[in-house]
Amino acid sequence: MIDEQTDKSRNSFWKELPILLGVAILVAVLVRAFVLQTFFIPSPSMENTLQIDDRVLVNKLVYDFRSPKRGEVVVFKAPTSWSGNPDGEDFIKRVIGIGGDHVVCCDEQGRITINGVALDEPYLYSVGGERDQPADQDFDITVPRGRLWVMGDHRSASGDSLQHWQQSGEDVHEATIPEDRLVGRAFTIFWPLDRARWLSVPEQYGPIPRPGT
């Protein structure tokens, strides 16, 4: 009797296995399509925060429920004028200014200001004791509503809002990205393991007031 029950259990397992595998694959596909996605870092534009070949995990749902915040690291579909690729290309940068923000470079200490408050940026690329400047030229812009001013942490090696503001003849629309082109928020480095950590918003963004205040 026990042997017969064991045989039936084994047969049932093997019959159900394809269904279980199919469900697992479907769940994985749905999660990747709508919830989470992995991205690898192909360039030095976010060093030292993100290194070439780092793997990050991106929350694709978060901006369906709220607007992006300053200081968040985001993945977005770059405009064709940025990437030269009409099919779209994924870029990763840090949000510096949101819609309505008055972003200026630079104050007397060489810092970017947002809505009149200076921003210290401890994440800026540094090597051998030398740190990137927040920008390589002065600018004074107001971010259009529904758009974002984004910059790489490795300012001297980043094709970002400032570069495209310069190249477009100081056209702030060309220099900013629409919020609806966001893929999601990069919230953790998960590979390599010795670099695994959360990508939290730096505390320096806390004192910055809302636009117009």
PDB file of C-alpha atoms in Angstrom:
ATOM      1  CA  MET A   1       0.000   0.000   0.000  1.00  0.00           C
ATOM      2  CA  ILE A   2       2.783   2.414   0.892  1.00  0.00           C
ATOM      3  CA  ASP A   3       4.664   1.630  -2.338  1.00  0.00           C
ATOM      4  CA  GLU A   4       1.553   2.294  -4.420  1.00  0.00           C
ATOM      5  CA  GLN A   5       1.034   5.658  -2.724  1.00  0.00           C
ATOM      6  CA  THR A   6       4.698   6.548  -3.294  1.00  0.00           C
ATOM      7  CA  ASP A   7       4.423   5.670  -6.994  1.00  0.00           C
ATOM      8  CA  LYS A   8       1.281   7.774  -7.326  1.00  0.00           C
ATOM      9  CA  SER A   9       2.989  10.730  -5.619  1.00  0.00           C
ATOM     10  CA  ARG A  10       5.982  10.458  -7.941  1.00  0.00           C
ATOM     11  CA  ASN A  11       3.762  10.265 -11.007  1.00  0.00           C
ATOM     12  CA  SER A  12       1.773  13.259  -9.803  1.00  0.00           C
ATOM     13  CA  PHE A  13       4.975  15.273  -9.252  1.00  0.00           C
ATOM     14  CA  TRP A  14       6.290  14.614 -12.758  1.00  0.00           C
ATOM     15  CA  LYS A  15       2.894  15.460 -14.279  1.00  0.00           C
ATOM     16  CA  GLU A  16       2.726  18.743 -12.342  1.00  0.00           C
ATOM     17  CA  LEU A  17       6.375  19.720 -12.925  1.00  0.00           C
ATOM     18  CA  PRO A  18       5.824  21.241 -16.416  1.00  0.00           C
ATOM     19  CA  ILE A  19       2.930  23.290 -15.034  1.00  0.00           C
ATOM     20  CA  LEU A  20       5.037  24.525 -12.112  1.00  0.00           C
ATOM     21  CA  LEU A  21       7.905  25.425 -14.442  1.00  0.00           C
ATOM     22  CA  GLY A  22       5.516  27.225 -16.762  1.00  0.00           C
ATOM     23  CA  VAL A  23       4.060  29.243 -13.894  1.00  0.00           C
ATOM     24  CA  ALA A  24       7.556  30.105 -12.628  1.00  0.00           C
ATOM     25  CA  ILE A  25       8.623  31.305 -16.078  1.00  0.00           C
ATOM     26  CA  LEU A  26       5.427  33.343 -16.477  1.00  0.00           C
ATOM     27  CA  VAL A  27       5.938  34.998 -13.087  1.00  0.00           C
ATOM     28  CA  ALA A  28       9.559  35.797 -13.955  1.00  0.00           C
ATOM     29  CA  VAL A  29       8.516  37.337 -17.290  1.00  0.00           C
ATOM     30  CA  LEU A  30       5.791  39.423 -15.650  1.00  0.00           C
ATOM     31  CA  VAL A  31       8.119  40.614 -12.886  1.00  0.00           C
ATOM     32  CA  ARG A  32      10.749  41.641 -15.442  1.00  0.00           C
ATOM     33  CA  ALA A  33       8.194  43.362 -17.664  1.00  0.00           C
ATOM     34  CA  PHE A  34       6.308  45.293 -15.007  1.00  0.00           C
ATOM     35  CA  VAL A  35       8.067  45.274 -11.624  1.00  0.00           C
ATOM     36  CA  LEU A  36      11.859  44.779 -11.542  1.00  0.00           C
ATOM     37  CA  GLN A  37      14.598  44.701 -14.141  1.00  0.00           C
ATOM     38  CA  THR A  38      18.359  44.342 -14.026  1.00  0.00           C
ATOM     39  CA  PHE A  39      20.714  46.647 -15.908  1.00  0.00           C
ATOM     40  CA  PHE A  40      24.474  46.592 -16.320  1.00  0.00           C
ATOM     41  CA  ILE A  41      26.556  49.762 -16.360  1.00  0.00           C
ATOM     42  CA  PRO A  42      28.362  50.178 -19.723  1.00  0.00           C
ATOM     43  CA  SER A  43      30.129  53.520 -19.209  1.00  0.00           C
ATOM     44  CA  PRO A  44      32.022  55.591 -16.604  1.00  0.00           C
ATOM     45  CA  SER A  45      29.404  58.376 -16.462  1.00  0.00           C
ATOM     46  CA  MET A  46      28.231  57.485 -12.923  1.00  0.00           C
ATOM     47  CA  GLU A  47      31.618  56.693 -11.342  1.00  0.00           C
ATOM     48  CA  ASN A  48      32.464  56.305  -8.520  1.00  0.00           C
ATOM     49  CA  THR A  49      28.883  55.568  -7.486  1.00  0.00           C
ATOM     50  CA  LEU A  50      28.513  53.004 -10.266  1.00  0.00           C
ATOM     51  CA  GLN A  51      31.426  51.253 -11.919  1.00  0.00           C
ATOM     52  CA  ILE A  52      31.571  49.765 -15.413  1.00  0.00           C
ATOM     53  CA  ASP A  53      29.942  46.294 -15.402  1.00  0.00           C
ATOM     54  CA  ASP A  54      28.117  46.847 -12.113  1.00  0.00           C
ATOM     55  CA  ARG A  55      24.646  45.294 -12.105  1.00  0.00           C
ATOM     56  CA  VAL A  56      21.788  47.335 -10.661  1.00  0.00           C
ATOM     57  CA  LEU A  57      18.195  46.459  -9.883  1.00  0.00           C
ATOM     58  CA  VAL A  58      15.543  48.885 -11.125  1.00  0.00           C
ATOM     59  CA  ASN A  59      12.057  49.373  -9.680  1.00  0.00           C
ATOM     60  CA  LYS A  60       9.812  49.879 -12.728  1.00  0.00           C
ATOM     61  CA  LEU A  61       6.600  50.532 -10.779  1.00  0.00           C
ATOM     62  CA  VAL A  62       7.600  53.300  -8.401  1.00  0.00           C
ATOM     63  CA  TYR A  63       6.922  56.207 -10.765  1.00  0.00           C
ATOM     64  CA  ASP A  64       3.453  54.908 -11.548  1.00  0.00           C
ATOM     65  CA  PHE A  65       2.566  55.941  -7.999  1.00  0.00           C
ATOM     66  CA  ARG A  66       4.679  59.044  -7.376  1.00  0.00           C
ATOM     67  CA  SER A  67       6.899  61.555  -9.109  1.00  0.00           C
ATOM     68  CA  PRO A  68      10.698  61.182  -9.173  1.00  0.00           C
ATOM     69  CA  LYS A  69      12.662  62.925  -6.448  1.00  0.00           C
ATOM     70  CA  ARG A  70      15.908  64.861  -6.531  1.00  0.00           C
ATOM     71  CA  GLY A  71      18.939  62.710  -5.811  1.00  0.00           C
ATOM     72  CA  GLU A  72      17.442  59.467  -7.119  1.00  0.00           C
ATOM     73  CA  VAL A  73      19.395  57.417  -9.667  1.00  0.00           C
ATOM     74  CA  VAL A  74      17.102  56.718 -12.596  1.00  0.00           C
ATOM     75  CA  VAL A  75      17.116  54.708 -15.810  1.00  0.00           C
ATOM     76  CA  PHE A  76      15.385  56.334 -18.787  1.00  0.00           C
ATOM     77  CA  LYS A  77      14.952  55.968 -22.517  1.00  0.00           C
ATOM     78  CA  ALA A  78      17.235  58.630 -23.894  1.00  0.00           C
ATOM     79  CA  PRO A  79      15.853  60.966 -26.561  1.00  0.00           C
ATOM     80  CA  THR A  80      17.209  60.318 -30.054  1.00  0.00           C
ATOM     81  CA  SER A  81      19.081  63.630 -29.872  1.00  0.00           C
ATOM     82  CA  TRP A  82      20.981  62.257 -26.876  1.00  0.00           C
ATOM     83  CA  SER A  83      21.780  58.762 -28.075  1.00  0.00           C
ATOM     84  CA  GLY A  84      21.573  58.964 -31.862  1.00  0.00           C
ATOM     85  CA  ASN A  85      19.537  55.748 -31.712  1.00  0.00           C
ATOM     86  CA  PRO A  86      15.938  56.113 -33.006  1.00  0.00           C
ATOM     87  CA  ASP A  87      15.020  52.813 -31.353  1.00  0.00           C
ATOM     88  CA  GLY A  88      15.863  54.232 -27.941  1.00  0.00           C
ATOM     89  CA  GLU A  89      18.746  53.551 -25.597  1.00  0.00           C
ATOM     90  CA  ASP A  90      18.777  53.184 -21.808  1.00  0.00           C
ATOM     91  CA  PHE A  91      20.721  55.830 -19.891  1.00  0.00           C
ATOM     92  CA  ILE A  92      21.338  56.030 -16.145  1.00  0.00           C
ATOM     93  CA  LYS A  93      21.834  59.372 -14.354  1.00  0.00           C
ATOM     94  CA  ARG A  94      21.025  61.182 -11.119  1.00  0.00           C
ATOM     95  CA  VAL A  95      18.047  63.524 -10.872  1.00  0.00           C
ATOM     96  CA  ILE A  96      19.318  66.979  -9.936  1.00  0.00           C
ATOM     97  CA  GLY A  97      16.279  69.132 -10.713  1.00  0.00           C
ATOM     98  CA  ILE A  98      12.568  68.340 -11.013  1.00  0.00           C
ATOM     99  CA  GLY A  99       9.880  70.322 -12.812  1.00  0.00           C
ATOM    100  CA  GLY A 100       9.789  73.943 -11.624  1.00  0.00           C
ATOM    101  CA  ASP A 101      13.226  73.880  -9.985  1.00  0.00           C
ATOM    102  CA  HIS A 102      15.548  76.825 -10.535  1.00  0.00           C
ATOM    103  CA  VAL A 103      18.995  75.259 -10.985  1.00  0.00           C
ATOM    104  CA  VAL A 104      22.063  77.502 -11.111  1.00  0.00           C
ATOM    105  CA  CYS A 105      25.800  76.975 -11.304  1.00  0.00           C
ATOM    106  CA  CYS A 106      27.627  78.016  -9.428  1.00  0.00           C
ATOM    107  CA  ASP A 107      27.793  79.857  -6.104  1.00  0.00           C
ATOM    108  CA  GLU A 108      30.940  81.380  -4.604  1.00  0.00           C
ATOM    109  CA  GLN A 109      31.990  77.957  -3.264  1.00  0.00           C
ATOM    110  CA  GLY A 110      31.554  76.358  -6.682  1.00  0.00           C
ATOM    111  CA  ARG A 111      28.334  74.526  -5.774  1.00  0.00           C
ATOM    112  CA  ILE A 112      25.147  74.066  -7.774  1.00  0.00           C
ATOM    113  CA  THR A 113      22.145  75.759  -6.162  1.00  0.00           C
ATOM    114  CA  ILE A 114      18.553  74.559  -6.417  1.00  0.00           C
ATOM    115  CA  ASN A 115      15.794  77.036  -5.569  1.00  0.00           C
ATOM    116  CA  GLY A 116      18.403  79.193  -3.878  1.00  0.00           C
ATOM    117  CA  VAL A 117      19.897  76.448  -1.681  1.00  0.00           C
ATOM    118  CA  ALA A 118      23.450  75.234  -2.286  1.00  0.00           C
ATOM    119  CA  LEU A 119      23.885  71.519  -2.902  1.00  0.00           C
ATOM    120  CA  ASP A 120      26.945  69.687  -1.592  1.00  0.00           C
ATOM    121  CA  GLU A 121      27.607  66.610  -3.746  1.00  0.00           C
ATOM    122  CA  PRO A 122      29.845  64.093  -1.942  1.00  0.00           C
ATOM    123  CA  TYR A 123      29.264  61.476  -4.662  1.00  0.00           C
ATOM    124  CA  LEU A 124      31.075  63.442  -7.409  1.00  0.00           C
ATOM    125  CA  TYR A 125      33.817  61.465  -9.138  1.00  0.00           C
ATOM    126  CA  SER A 126      37.231  61.675  -7.545  1.00  0.00           C
ATOM    127  CA  VAL A 127      40.583  60.039  -8.177  1.00  0.00           C
ATOM    128  CA  GLY A 128      43.950  60.669  -6.542  1.00  0.00           C
ATOM    129  CA  GLY A 129      42.437  63.330  -4.324  1.00  0.00           C
ATOM    130  CA  GLU A 130      41.134  65.317  -7.304  1.00  0.00           C
ATOM    131  CA  ARG A 131      37.359  65.705  -7.515  1.00  0.00           C
ATOM    132  CA  ASP A 132      35.218  66.694 -10.494  1.00  0.00           C
ATOM    133  CA  GLN A 133      33.683  70.145 -10.476  1.00  0.00           C
ATOM    134  CA  PRO A 134      29.871  70.197 -10.322  1.00  0.00           C
ATOM    135  CA  ALA A 135      29.854  71.713 -13.823  1.00  0.00           C
ATOM    136  CA  ASP A 136      32.343  72.860 -16.414  1.00  0.00           C
ATOM    137  CA  GLN A 137      30.495  76.105 -17.123  1.00  0.00           C
ATOM    138  CA  ASP A 138      27.976  78.416 -15.508  1.00  0.00           C
ATOM    139  CA  PHE A 139      24.290  77.925 -16.246  1.00  0.00           C
ATOM    140  CA  ASP A 140      20.971  79.246 -15.002  1.00  0.00           C
ATOM    141  CA  ILE A 141      17.848  77.268 -15.927  1.00  0.00           C
ATOM    142  CA  THR A 142      14.348  76.523 -14.738  1.00  0.00           C
ATOM    143  CA  VAL A 143      13.300  72.921 -15.324  1.00  0.00           C
ATOM    144  CA  PRO A 144      10.041  72.748 -17.327  1.00  0.00           C
ATOM    145  CA  ARG A 145       7.108  71.043 -15.630  1.00  0.00           C
ATOM    146  CA  GLY A 146       6.984  67.315 -16.252  1.00  0.00           C
ATOM    147  CA  ARG A 147      10.684  67.184 -17.104  1.00  0.00           C
ATOM    148  CA  LEU A 148      13.935  66.413 -15.269  1.00  0.00           C
ATOM    149  CA  TRP A 149      17.446  67.860 -15.228  1.00  0.00           C
ATOM    150  CA  VAL A 150      19.756  64.845 -14.874  1.00  0.00           C
ATOM    151  CA  MET A 151      23.528  64.603 -14.495  1.00  0.00           C
ATOM    152  CA  GLY A 152      26.108  61.876 -14.132  1.00  0.00           C
ATOM    153  CA  ASP A 153      28.198  61.683 -10.971  1.00  0.00           C
ATOM    154  CA  HIS A 154      31.317  61.606 -13.176  1.00  0.00           C
ATOM    155  CA  ARG A 155      30.623  65.075 -14.547  1.00  0.00           C
ATOM    156  CA  SER A 156      33.687  65.211 -16.805  1.00  0.00           C
ATOM    157  CA  ALA A 157      32.649  61.971 -18.556  1.00  0.00           C
ATOM    158  CA  SER A 158      28.874  62.228 -18.711  1.00  0.00           C
ATOM    159  CA  GLY A 159      26.573  62.958 -21.626  1.00  0.00           C
ATOM    160  CA  ASP A 160      23.873  64.570 -19.495  1.00  0.00           C
ATOM    161  CA  SER A 161      21.571  67.581 -19.268  1.00  0.00           C
ATOM    162  CA  LEU A 162      24.416  70.075 -19.072  1.00  0.00           C
ATOM    163  CA  GLN A 163      26.168  68.696 -22.142  1.00  0.00           C
ATOM    164  CA  HIS A 164      22.952  68.757 -24.181  1.00  0.00           C
ATOM    165  CA  TRP A 165      22.106  72.238 -22.910  1.00  0.00           C
ATOM    166  CA  GLN A 166      25.458  73.371 -24.273  1.00  0.00           C
ATOM    167  CA  GLN A 167      25.125  71.492 -27.577  1.00  0.00           C
ATOM    168  CA  SER A 168      21.560  72.664 -28.230  1.00  0.00           C
ATOM    169  CA  GLY A 169      22.350  76.344 -27.868  1.00  0.00           C
ATOM    170  CA  GLU A 170      21.013  76.433 -24.299  1.00  0.00           C
ATOM    171  CA  ASP A 171      17.624  74.900 -25.121  1.00  0.00           C
ATOM    172  CA  VAL A 172      16.287  73.682 -21.774  1.00  0.00           C
ATOM    173  CA  HIS A 173      13.771  71.337 -23.425  1.00  0.00           C
ATOM    174  CA  GLU A 174      16.517  69.563 -25.340  1.00  0.00           C
ATOM    175  CA  ALA A 175      18.565  69.393 -22.148  1.00  0.00           C
ATOM    176  CA  THR A 176      15.882  67.815 -19.969  1.00  0.00           C
ATOM    177  CA  ILE A 177      14.043  64.504 -20.220  1.00  0.00           C
ATOM    178  CA  PRO A 178      10.273  63.956 -19.956  1.00  0.00           C
ATOM    179  CA  GLU A 179       9.168  62.045 -16.876  1.00  0.00           C
ATOM    180  CA  ASP A 180       7.239  59.622 -19.096  1.00  0.00           C
ATOM    181  CA  ARG A 181      10.534  58.335 -20.524  1.00  0.00           C
ATOM    182  CA  LEU A 182      11.612  56.966 -17.154  1.00  0.00           C
ATOM    183  CA  VAL A 183      12.079  53.201 -17.004  1.00  0.00           C
ATOM    184  CA  GLY A 184      12.400  53.238 -13.226  1.00  0.00           C
ATOM    185  CA  ARG A 185      14.552  53.926 -10.203  1.00  0.00           C
ATOM    186  CA  ALA A 186      17.853  52.097  -9.673  1.00  0.00           C
ATOM    187  CA  PHE A 187      17.747  51.259  -5.973  1.00  0.00           C
ATOM    188  CA  THR A 188      20.557  48.767  -5.381  1.00  0.00           C
ATOM    189  CA  ILE A 189      23.822  47.413  -6.752  1.00  0.00           C
ATOM    190  CA  PHE A 190      23.581  43.637  -6.518  1.00  0.00           C
ATOM    191  CA  TRP A 191      26.672  42.559  -8.478  1.00  0.00           C
ATOM    192  CA  PRO A 192      29.553  42.185  -7.935  1.00  0.00           C
ATOM    193  CA  LEU A 193      28.857  41.079  -4.389  1.00  0.00           C
ATOM    194  CA  ASP A 194      31.708  43.077  -2.881  1.00  0.00           C
ATOM    195  CA  ARG A 195      30.037  46.271  -4.158  1.00  0.00           C
ATOM    196  CA  ALA A 196      26.463  45.372  -3.222  1.00  0.00           C
ATOM    197  CA  ARG A 197      24.688  48.296  -1.526  1.00  0.00           C
ATOM    198  CA  TRP A 198      21.563  50.468  -1.589  1.00  0.00           C
ATOM    199  CA  LEU A 199      21.417  53.523  -3.838  1.00  0.00           C
ATOM    200  CA  SER A 200      19.733  55.848  -1.371  1.00  0.00           C
ATOM    201  CA  VAL A 201      19.085  59.565  -1.811  1.00  0.00           C
ATOM    202  CA  PRO A 202      21.944  61.579  -0.265  1.00  0.00           C
ATOM    203  CA  GLU A 203      20.910  63.564   2.814  1.00  0.00           C
ATOM    204  CA  GLN A 204      22.193  66.760   1.195  1.00  0.00           C
ATOM    205  CA  TYR A 205      18.983  66.934  -0.868  1.00  0.00           C
ATOM    206  CA  GLY A 206      16.820  67.184   2.266  1.00  0.00           C
ATOM    207  CA  PRO A 207      17.030  70.997   2.812  1.00  0.00           C
ATOM    208  CA  ILE A 208      16.128  71.886  -0.789  1.00  0.00           C
ATOM    209  CA  PRO A 209      12.705  73.591  -0.855  1.00  0.00           C
ATOM    210  CA  ARG A 210       9.884  72.894  -3.268  1.00  0.00           C
ATOM    211  CA  PRO A 211       9.826  74.904  -6.499  1.00  0.00           C
ATOM    212  CA  GLY A 212       8.440  78.389  -6.047  1.00  0.00           C
ATOM    213  CA  THR A 213       8.934  78.544  -2.270  1.00  0.00           C
TER     214      THR A 213
END
